[in-house]
Amino acid sequence: MACPEIVAPNRRHGRVDLIRYSILHPEGKNLISVWFQRAWQDRECQKDEAFEPFIFMWFAFNGWAACVTDQDSDRGIIDTLAADTQINNNFERIITTNQDISQSVNNFFELLPIFDVKSLRRKGILLHAGGNRRERIDYYFANGADRFEPGCWKRHFDENERVPVDWGHFINAVYKVRCNLFHGLKGAHAEMDQEIVHSAYLALVKFLHEVGYLYV
């Protein structure tokens, strides 16, 4: 059962219909395919080269997701995807059977939570560039950070639990990486650093390639 912070029972979700993508007009499918192939071919990139592949991957993923969810807003798209049983089951199956993808996903989960850059700046919480990821996380929480994904991370941590490694938690965290990268304003920030973007990119692009949704 998904955490309520991820798939809230009182939140209205759409419905994923993968058939919608198979009947999308050829120009749209070709554009999504070109974007995704561009992202996939760069999967051997170094950490400092991951920003552009991540962007191409997200363009492709978002185009596909908007089609299959029939949602107009990004939040509606992510909520609908997170709640979908078929995608959740496919994600669980793939990270169970594919060691490479499982490792990439777990590497990304080791960096969670992903804090909202705009919120950190508004609160006057400055860039914490030194130390390891655990020290950065402690620093942000100690200084009042309260917007992050997945939204249930702090509850699990306080209860001495690990955040479930599933699709809903994963896609919400990757979406926060996307938002930080696209809307994080100018200047470097730890939540937009090379390791986070590279890790999110590898985990999602490998899953999408393996599951084949964008190749229909």
PDB file of C-alpha atoms in Angstrom:
ATOM      1  CA  MET A   1       0.000   0.000   0.000  1.00  0.00           C
ATOM      2  CA  ALA A   2       1.456   3.353  -1.055  1.00  0.00           C
ATOM      3  CA  CYS A   3       2.236   5.995   1.550  1.00  0.00           C
ATOM      4  CA  PRO A   4      -0.558   8.590   1.813  1.00  0.00           C
ATOM      5  CA  GLU A   5       1.951  11.376   1.195  1.00  0.00           C
ATOM      6  CA  ILE A   6       2.635   9.757  -2.203  1.00  0.00           C
ATOM      7  CA  VAL A   7      -0.809   8.589  -3.245  1.00  0.00           C
ATOM      8  CA  ALA A   8      -3.287  10.388  -1.010  1.00  0.00           C
ATOM      9  CA  PRO A   9      -6.691   8.657  -0.882  1.00  0.00           C
ATOM     10  CA  ASN A  10      -8.493  12.025  -1.080  1.00  0.00           C
ATOM     11  CA  ARG A  11      -6.493  13.187  -4.107  1.00  0.00           C
ATOM     12  CA  ARG A  12      -8.185  12.827  -7.462  1.00  0.00           C
ATOM     13  CA  HIS A  13      -6.108  10.804  -9.881  1.00  0.00           C
ATOM     14  CA  GLY A  14      -6.603  10.264 -13.565  1.00  0.00           C
ATOM     15  CA  ARG A  15      -6.176   6.906 -15.233  1.00  0.00           C
ATOM     16  CA  VAL A  16      -3.209   5.626 -17.184  1.00  0.00           C
ATOM     17  CA  ASP A  17      -4.145   4.165 -20.557  1.00  0.00           C
ATOM     18  CA  LEU A  18      -1.103   2.960 -22.479  1.00  0.00           C
ATOM     19  CA  ILE A  19      -3.208   2.555 -25.628  1.00  0.00           C
ATOM     20  CA  ARG A  20      -3.344   6.336 -25.936  1.00  0.00           C
ATOM     21  CA  TYR A  21       0.336   6.390 -26.833  1.00  0.00           C
ATOM     22  CA  SER A  22       0.043   3.653 -29.441  1.00  0.00           C
ATOM     23  CA  ILE A  23      -2.526   5.734 -31.339  1.00  0.00           C
ATOM     24  CA  LEU A  24      -0.760   9.072 -30.922  1.00  0.00           C
ATOM     25  CA  HIS A  25      -0.153  10.834 -34.239  1.00  0.00           C
ATOM     26  CA  PRO A  26       3.154   9.715 -35.858  1.00  0.00           C
ATOM     27  CA  GLU A  27       4.808  13.137 -35.604  1.00  0.00           C
ATOM     28  CA  GLY A  28       4.303  13.226 -31.854  1.00  0.00           C
ATOM     29  CA  LYS A  29       5.574   9.673 -31.361  1.00  0.00           C
ATOM     30  CA  ASN A  30       8.593  10.343 -33.557  1.00  0.00           C
ATOM     31  CA  LEU A  31       9.488  13.455 -31.558  1.00  0.00           C
ATOM     32  CA  ILE A  32       9.260  11.550 -28.274  1.00  0.00           C
ATOM     33  CA  SER A  33      11.324   8.713 -29.757  1.00  0.00           C
ATOM     34  CA  VAL A  34      14.074  11.063 -30.979  1.00  0.00           C
ATOM     35  CA  TRP A  35      14.283  12.758 -27.572  1.00  0.00           C
ATOM     36  CA  PHE A  36      14.463   9.435 -25.765  1.00  0.00           C
ATOM     37  CA  GLN A  37      17.050   7.943 -28.116  1.00  0.00           C
ATOM     38  CA  ARG A  38      19.173  11.050 -27.572  1.00  0.00           C
ATOM     39  CA  ALA A  39      18.921  10.524 -23.805  1.00  0.00           C
ATOM     40  CA  TRP A  40      19.574   6.784 -24.001  1.00  0.00           C
ATOM     41  CA  GLN A  41      22.670   7.041 -26.179  1.00  0.00           C
ATOM     42  CA  ASP A  42      24.328   9.238 -23.531  1.00  0.00           C
ATOM     43  CA  ARG A  43      23.885   6.764 -20.667  1.00  0.00           C
ATOM     44  CA  GLU A  44      27.668   6.296 -20.376  1.00  0.00           C
ATOM     45  CA  CYS A  45      28.139  10.015 -19.731  1.00  0.00           C
ATOM     46  CA  GLN A  46      30.121  11.333 -16.790  1.00  0.00           C
ATOM     47  CA  LYS A  47      28.405  13.070 -13.881  1.00  0.00           C
ATOM     48  CA  ASP A  48      29.315  16.509 -15.182  1.00  0.00           C
ATOM     49  CA  GLU A  49      27.728  15.679 -18.547  1.00  0.00           C
ATOM     50  CA  ALA A  50      24.332  14.482 -17.279  1.00  0.00           C
ATOM     51  CA  PHE A  51      22.299  17.695 -17.362  1.00  0.00           C
ATOM     52  CA  GLU A  52      21.541  17.634 -21.086  1.00  0.00           C
ATOM     53  CA  PRO A  53      20.706  13.880 -21.223  1.00  0.00           C
ATOM     54  CA  PHE A  54      18.417  14.345 -18.223  1.00  0.00           C
ATOM     55  CA  ILE A  55      16.585  17.162 -20.020  1.00  0.00           C
ATOM     56  CA  PHE A  56      16.127  15.123 -23.211  1.00  0.00           C
ATOM     57  CA  MET A  57      14.932  12.163 -21.167  1.00  0.00           C
ATOM     58  CA  TRP A  58      12.431  14.328 -19.324  1.00  0.00           C
ATOM     59  CA  PHE A  59      11.095  15.875 -22.536  1.00  0.00           C
ATOM     60  CA  ALA A  60      10.445  12.379 -23.887  1.00  0.00           C
ATOM     61  CA  PHE A  61       9.032  11.017 -20.634  1.00  0.00           C
ATOM     62  CA  ASN A  62       6.777  14.009 -20.060  1.00  0.00           C
ATOM     63  CA  GLY A  63       5.412  13.832 -23.612  1.00  0.00           C
ATOM     64  CA  TRP A  64       4.613  10.155 -23.205  1.00  0.00           C
ATOM     65  CA  ALA A  65       3.184  10.656 -19.701  1.00  0.00           C
ATOM     66  CA  ALA A  66       0.922  13.541 -20.714  1.00  0.00           C
ATOM     67  CA  CYS A  67      -0.456  11.324 -23.467  1.00  0.00           C
ATOM     68  CA  VAL A  68      -1.151   8.182 -21.405  1.00  0.00           C
ATOM     69  CA  THR A  69      -2.522  10.048 -18.360  1.00  0.00           C
ATOM     70  CA  ASP A  70      -4.557  12.629 -20.310  1.00  0.00           C
ATOM     71  CA  GLN A  71      -3.646  15.176 -17.626  1.00  0.00           C
ATOM     72  CA  ASP A  72      -2.949  18.857 -18.243  1.00  0.00           C
ATOM     73  CA  SER A  73      -0.789  19.691 -15.202  1.00  0.00           C
ATOM     74  CA  ASP A  74       2.565  18.219 -14.218  1.00  0.00           C
ATOM     75  CA  ARG A  75       1.224  17.479 -10.750  1.00  0.00           C
ATOM     76  CA  GLY A  76      -1.735  15.636 -12.234  1.00  0.00           C
ATOM     77  CA  ILE A  77       0.583  13.624 -14.456  1.00  0.00           C
ATOM     78  CA  ILE A  78       2.862  12.585 -11.595  1.00  0.00           C
ATOM     79  CA  ASP A  79      -0.014  11.740  -9.241  1.00  0.00           C
ATOM     80  CA  THR A  80      -1.682   9.611 -11.896  1.00  0.00           C
ATOM     81  CA  LEU A  81       1.525   7.776 -12.758  1.00  0.00           C
ATOM     82  CA  ALA A  82       2.384   7.195  -9.085  1.00  0.00           C
ATOM     83  CA  ALA A  83      -1.009   5.591  -8.426  1.00  0.00           C
ATOM     84  CA  ASP A  84      -1.029   3.287 -11.459  1.00  0.00           C
ATOM     85  CA  THR A  85      -0.955  -0.398 -10.529  1.00  0.00           C
ATOM     86  CA  GLN A  86       0.560  -1.635 -13.780  1.00  0.00           C
ATOM     87  CA  ILE A  87       3.513   0.747 -13.713  1.00  0.00           C
ATOM     88  CA  ASN A  88       4.090   0.014 -10.018  1.00  0.00           C
ATOM     89  CA  ASN A  89       4.112  -3.727 -10.735  1.00  0.00           C
ATOM     90  CA  ASN A  90       6.444  -3.357 -13.707  1.00  0.00           C
ATOM     91  CA  PHE A  91       8.839  -1.227 -11.677  1.00  0.00           C
ATOM     92  CA  GLU A  92       8.893  -3.787  -8.866  1.00  0.00           C
ATOM     93  CA  ARG A  93       9.441  -6.632 -11.330  1.00  0.00           C
ATOM     94  CA  ILE A  94      12.291  -4.919 -13.131  1.00  0.00           C
ATOM     95  CA  ILE A  95      14.226  -3.828 -10.043  1.00  0.00           C
ATOM     96  CA  THR A  96      13.805  -7.366  -8.718  1.00  0.00           C
ATOM     97  CA  THR A  97      15.082  -9.100 -11.853  1.00  0.00           C
ATOM     98  CA  ASN A  98      17.542  -6.592 -13.342  1.00  0.00           C
ATOM     99  CA  GLN A  99      20.568  -6.067 -11.105  1.00  0.00           C
ATOM    100  CA  ASP A 100      21.930  -3.098 -13.067  1.00  0.00           C
ATOM    101  CA  ILE A 101      18.672  -1.153 -12.872  1.00  0.00           C
ATOM    102  CA  SER A 102      18.194  -2.127  -9.241  1.00  0.00           C
ATOM    103  CA  GLN A 103      21.638  -0.748  -8.427  1.00  0.00           C
ATOM    104  CA  SER A 104      20.939   2.508 -10.268  1.00  0.00           C
ATOM    105  CA  VAL A 105      17.614   2.956  -8.480  1.00  0.00           C
ATOM    106  CA  ASN A 106      19.140   2.203  -5.077  1.00  0.00           C
ATOM    107  CA  ASN A 107      21.994   4.616  -5.758  1.00  0.00           C
ATOM    108  CA  PHE A 108      19.415   7.337  -6.320  1.00  0.00           C
ATOM    109  CA  PHE A 109      17.467   6.387  -3.186  1.00  0.00           C
ATOM    110  CA  GLU A 110      20.657   6.783  -1.148  1.00  0.00           C
ATOM    111  CA  LEU A 111      20.547  10.517  -2.011  1.00  0.00           C
ATOM    112  CA  LEU A 112      16.984  11.080  -0.775  1.00  0.00           C
ATOM    113  CA  PRO A 113      15.269  13.236   0.167  1.00  0.00           C
ATOM    114  CA  ILE A 114      15.527  15.800  -2.616  1.00  0.00           C
ATOM    115  CA  PHE A 115      14.854  19.252  -1.180  1.00  0.00           C
ATOM    116  CA  ASP A 116      13.005  22.011  -3.003  1.00  0.00           C
ATOM    117  CA  VAL A 117      15.593  24.601  -4.037  1.00  0.00           C
ATOM    118  CA  LYS A 118      13.201  27.555  -4.187  1.00  0.00           C
ATOM    119  CA  SER A 119      11.951  26.808  -0.682  1.00  0.00           C
ATOM    120  CA  LEU A 120      15.502  26.605   0.673  1.00  0.00           C
ATOM    121  CA  ARG A 121      16.323  29.982  -0.818  1.00  0.00           C
ATOM    122  CA  ARG A 122      13.149  31.605   0.494  1.00  0.00           C
ATOM    123  CA  LYS A 123      13.984  30.392   3.979  1.00  0.00           C
ATOM    124  CA  GLY A 124      17.517  31.730   3.686  1.00  0.00           C
ATOM    125  CA  ILE A 125      19.026  28.254   3.931  1.00  0.00           C
ATOM    126  CA  LEU A 126      22.309  28.614   2.136  1.00  0.00           C
ATOM    127  CA  LEU A 127      24.114  26.193  -0.102  1.00  0.00           C
ATOM    128  CA  HIS A 128      25.806  23.444   1.877  1.00  0.00           C
ATOM    129  CA  ALA A 129      28.563  22.331  -0.469  1.00  0.00           C
ATOM    130  CA  GLY A 130      30.806  20.446   1.925  1.00  0.00           C
ATOM    131  CA  GLY A 131      30.507  17.097   3.596  1.00  0.00           C
ATOM    132  CA  ASN A 132      28.634  14.012   2.499  1.00  0.00           C
ATOM    133  CA  ARG A 133      24.966  13.695   1.577  1.00  0.00           C
ATOM    134  CA  ARG A 134      23.913  12.698   5.096  1.00  0.00           C
ATOM    135  CA  GLU A 135      25.531  15.835   6.523  1.00  0.00           C
ATOM    136  CA  ARG A 136      23.781  18.018   3.963  1.00  0.00           C
ATOM    137  CA  ILE A 137      20.420  16.479   4.802  1.00  0.00           C
ATOM    138  CA  ASP A 138      20.957  17.024   8.538  1.00  0.00           C
ATOM    139  CA  TYR A 139      21.978  20.622   7.849  1.00  0.00           C
ATOM    140  CA  TYR A 140      18.841  21.384   5.840  1.00  0.00           C
ATOM    141  CA  PHE A 141      16.484  19.870   8.408  1.00  0.00           C
ATOM    142  CA  ALA A 142      18.280  21.610  11.284  1.00  0.00           C
ATOM    143  CA  ASN A 143      17.704  24.920   9.528  1.00  0.00           C
ATOM    144  CA  GLY A 144      13.993  24.441   8.921  1.00  0.00           C
ATOM    145  CA  ALA A 145      13.736  22.814   5.491  1.00  0.00           C
ATOM    146  CA  ASP A 146      10.228  21.406   5.088  1.00  0.00           C
ATOM    147  CA  ARG A 147       9.674  20.859   1.366  1.00  0.00           C
ATOM    148  CA  PHE A 148      11.218  17.714  -0.078  1.00  0.00           C
ATOM    149  CA  GLU A 149      10.428  14.525  -1.953  1.00  0.00           C
ATOM    150  CA  PRO A 150       9.386  11.937  -1.261  1.00  0.00           C
ATOM    151  CA  GLY A 151       7.110  13.720   1.168  1.00  0.00           C
ATOM    152  CA  CYS A 152       7.095  10.808   3.625  1.00  0.00           C
ATOM    153  CA  TRP A 153      10.893  10.607   3.965  1.00  0.00           C
ATOM    154  CA  LYS A 154      11.111  12.333   7.362  1.00  0.00           C
ATOM    155  CA  ARG A 155       8.331  10.191   8.825  1.00  0.00           C
ATOM    156  CA  HIS A 156      10.103   7.008   7.766  1.00  0.00           C
ATOM    157  CA  PHE A 157      13.418   8.306   9.088  1.00  0.00           C
ATOM    158  CA  ASP A 158      11.912   9.242  12.463  1.00  0.00           C
ATOM    159  CA  GLU A 159      10.407   5.752  12.681  1.00  0.00           C
ATOM    160  CA  ASN A 160      13.779   4.196  11.842  1.00  0.00           C
ATOM    161  CA  GLU A 161      12.477   2.858   8.534  1.00  0.00           C
ATOM    162  CA  ARG A 162      13.807   3.040   5.009  1.00  0.00           C
ATOM    163  CA  VAL A 163      11.659   4.733   2.393  1.00  0.00           C
ATOM    164  CA  PRO A 164      10.037   1.987   0.290  1.00  0.00           C
ATOM    165  CA  VAL A 165      11.897   1.501  -2.977  1.00  0.00           C
ATOM    166  CA  ASP A 166       8.882   1.621  -5.256  1.00  0.00           C
ATOM    167  CA  TRP A 167       7.598   3.529  -8.263  1.00  0.00           C
ATOM    168  CA  GLY A 168       5.548   6.127  -6.388  1.00  0.00           C
ATOM    169  CA  HIS A 169       8.415   7.251  -4.168  1.00  0.00           C
ATOM    170  CA  PHE A 170      10.849   7.075  -7.076  1.00  0.00           C
ATOM    171  CA  ILE A 171       8.941   9.169  -9.614  1.00  0.00           C
ATOM    172  CA  ASN A 172       8.049  11.869  -7.075  1.00  0.00           C
ATOM    173  CA  ALA A 173      11.717  12.243  -6.150  1.00  0.00           C
ATOM    174  CA  VAL A 174      12.841  12.330  -9.794  1.00  0.00           C
ATOM    175  CA  TYR A 175      10.177  14.939 -10.492  1.00  0.00           C
ATOM    176  CA  LYS A 176      11.631  17.119  -7.735  1.00  0.00           C
ATOM    177  CA  VAL A 177      15.045  16.819  -9.404  1.00  0.00           C
ATOM    178  CA  ARG A 178      13.375  17.965 -12.608  1.00  0.00           C
ATOM    179  CA  CYS A 179      11.714  20.934 -10.895  1.00  0.00           C
ATOM    180  CA  ASN A 180      14.956  22.001  -9.248  1.00  0.00           C
ATOM    181  CA  LEU A 181      16.783  21.794 -12.556  1.00  0.00           C
ATOM    182  CA  PHE A 182      14.131  23.619 -14.577  1.00  0.00           C
ATOM    183  CA  HIS A 183      12.955  26.146 -11.960  1.00  0.00           C
ATOM    184  CA  GLY A 184      15.755  26.340  -9.417  1.00  0.00           C
ATOM    185  CA  LEU A 185      16.781  29.855 -10.539  1.00  0.00           C
ATOM    186  CA  LYS A 186      20.323  30.802 -11.410  1.00  0.00           C
ATOM    187  CA  GLY A 187      23.367  29.571  -9.580  1.00  0.00           C
ATOM    188  CA  ALA A 188      24.593  26.236  -8.351  1.00  0.00           C
ATOM    189  CA  HIS A 189      22.953  24.461  -5.459  1.00  0.00           C
ATOM    190  CA  ALA A 190      23.575  21.131  -3.747  1.00  0.00           C
ATOM    191  CA  GLU A 191      20.078  19.923  -4.725  1.00  0.00           C
ATOM    192  CA  MET A 192      20.955  20.510  -8.378  1.00  0.00           C
ATOM    193  CA  ASP A 193      24.426  19.025  -8.253  1.00  0.00           C
ATOM    194  CA  GLN A 194      25.924  16.616 -10.741  1.00  0.00           C
ATOM    195  CA  GLU A 195      25.573  13.511  -8.577  1.00  0.00           C
ATOM    196  CA  ILE A 196      21.831  13.961  -8.011  1.00  0.00           C
ATOM    197  CA  VAL A 197      21.008  14.751 -11.645  1.00  0.00           C
ATOM    198  CA  HIS A 198      23.226  11.960 -12.967  1.00  0.00           C
ATOM    199  CA  SER A 199      21.783   9.395 -10.551  1.00  0.00           C
ATOM    200  CA  ALA A 200      18.155  10.347 -11.296  1.00  0.00           C
ATOM    201  CA  TYR A 201      18.854  10.286 -15.032  1.00  0.00           C
ATOM    202  CA  LEU A 202      20.455   6.833 -15.026  1.00  0.00           C
ATOM    203  CA  ALA A 203      17.748   5.250 -12.885  1.00  0.00           C
ATOM    204  CA  LEU A 204      14.828   6.573 -14.943  1.00  0.00           C
ATOM    205  CA  VAL A 205      16.351   6.192 -18.414  1.00  0.00           C
ATOM    206  CA  LYS A 206      17.330   2.568 -17.719  1.00  0.00           C
ATOM    207  CA  PHE A 207      13.882   1.720 -16.382  1.00  0.00           C
ATOM    208  CA  LEU A 208      12.132   3.360 -19.344  1.00  0.00           C
ATOM    209  CA  HIS A 209      14.368   1.540 -21.804  1.00  0.00           C
ATOM    210  CA  GLU A 210      13.801  -1.815 -20.108  1.00  0.00           C
ATOM    211  CA  VAL A 211      10.027  -1.468 -19.734  1.00  0.00           C
ATOM    212  CA  GLY A 212       9.656  -0.213 -23.310  1.00  0.00           C
ATOM    213  CA  TYR A 213       6.759   2.176 -22.806  1.00  0.00           C
ATOM    214  CA  LEU A 214       8.213   4.835 -25.115  1.00  0.00           C
ATOM    215  CA  TYR A 215       8.889   2.322 -27.879  1.00  0.00           C
ATOM    216  CA  VAL A 216       5.245   1.390 -28.545  1.00  0.00           C
TER     217      VAL A 216
END
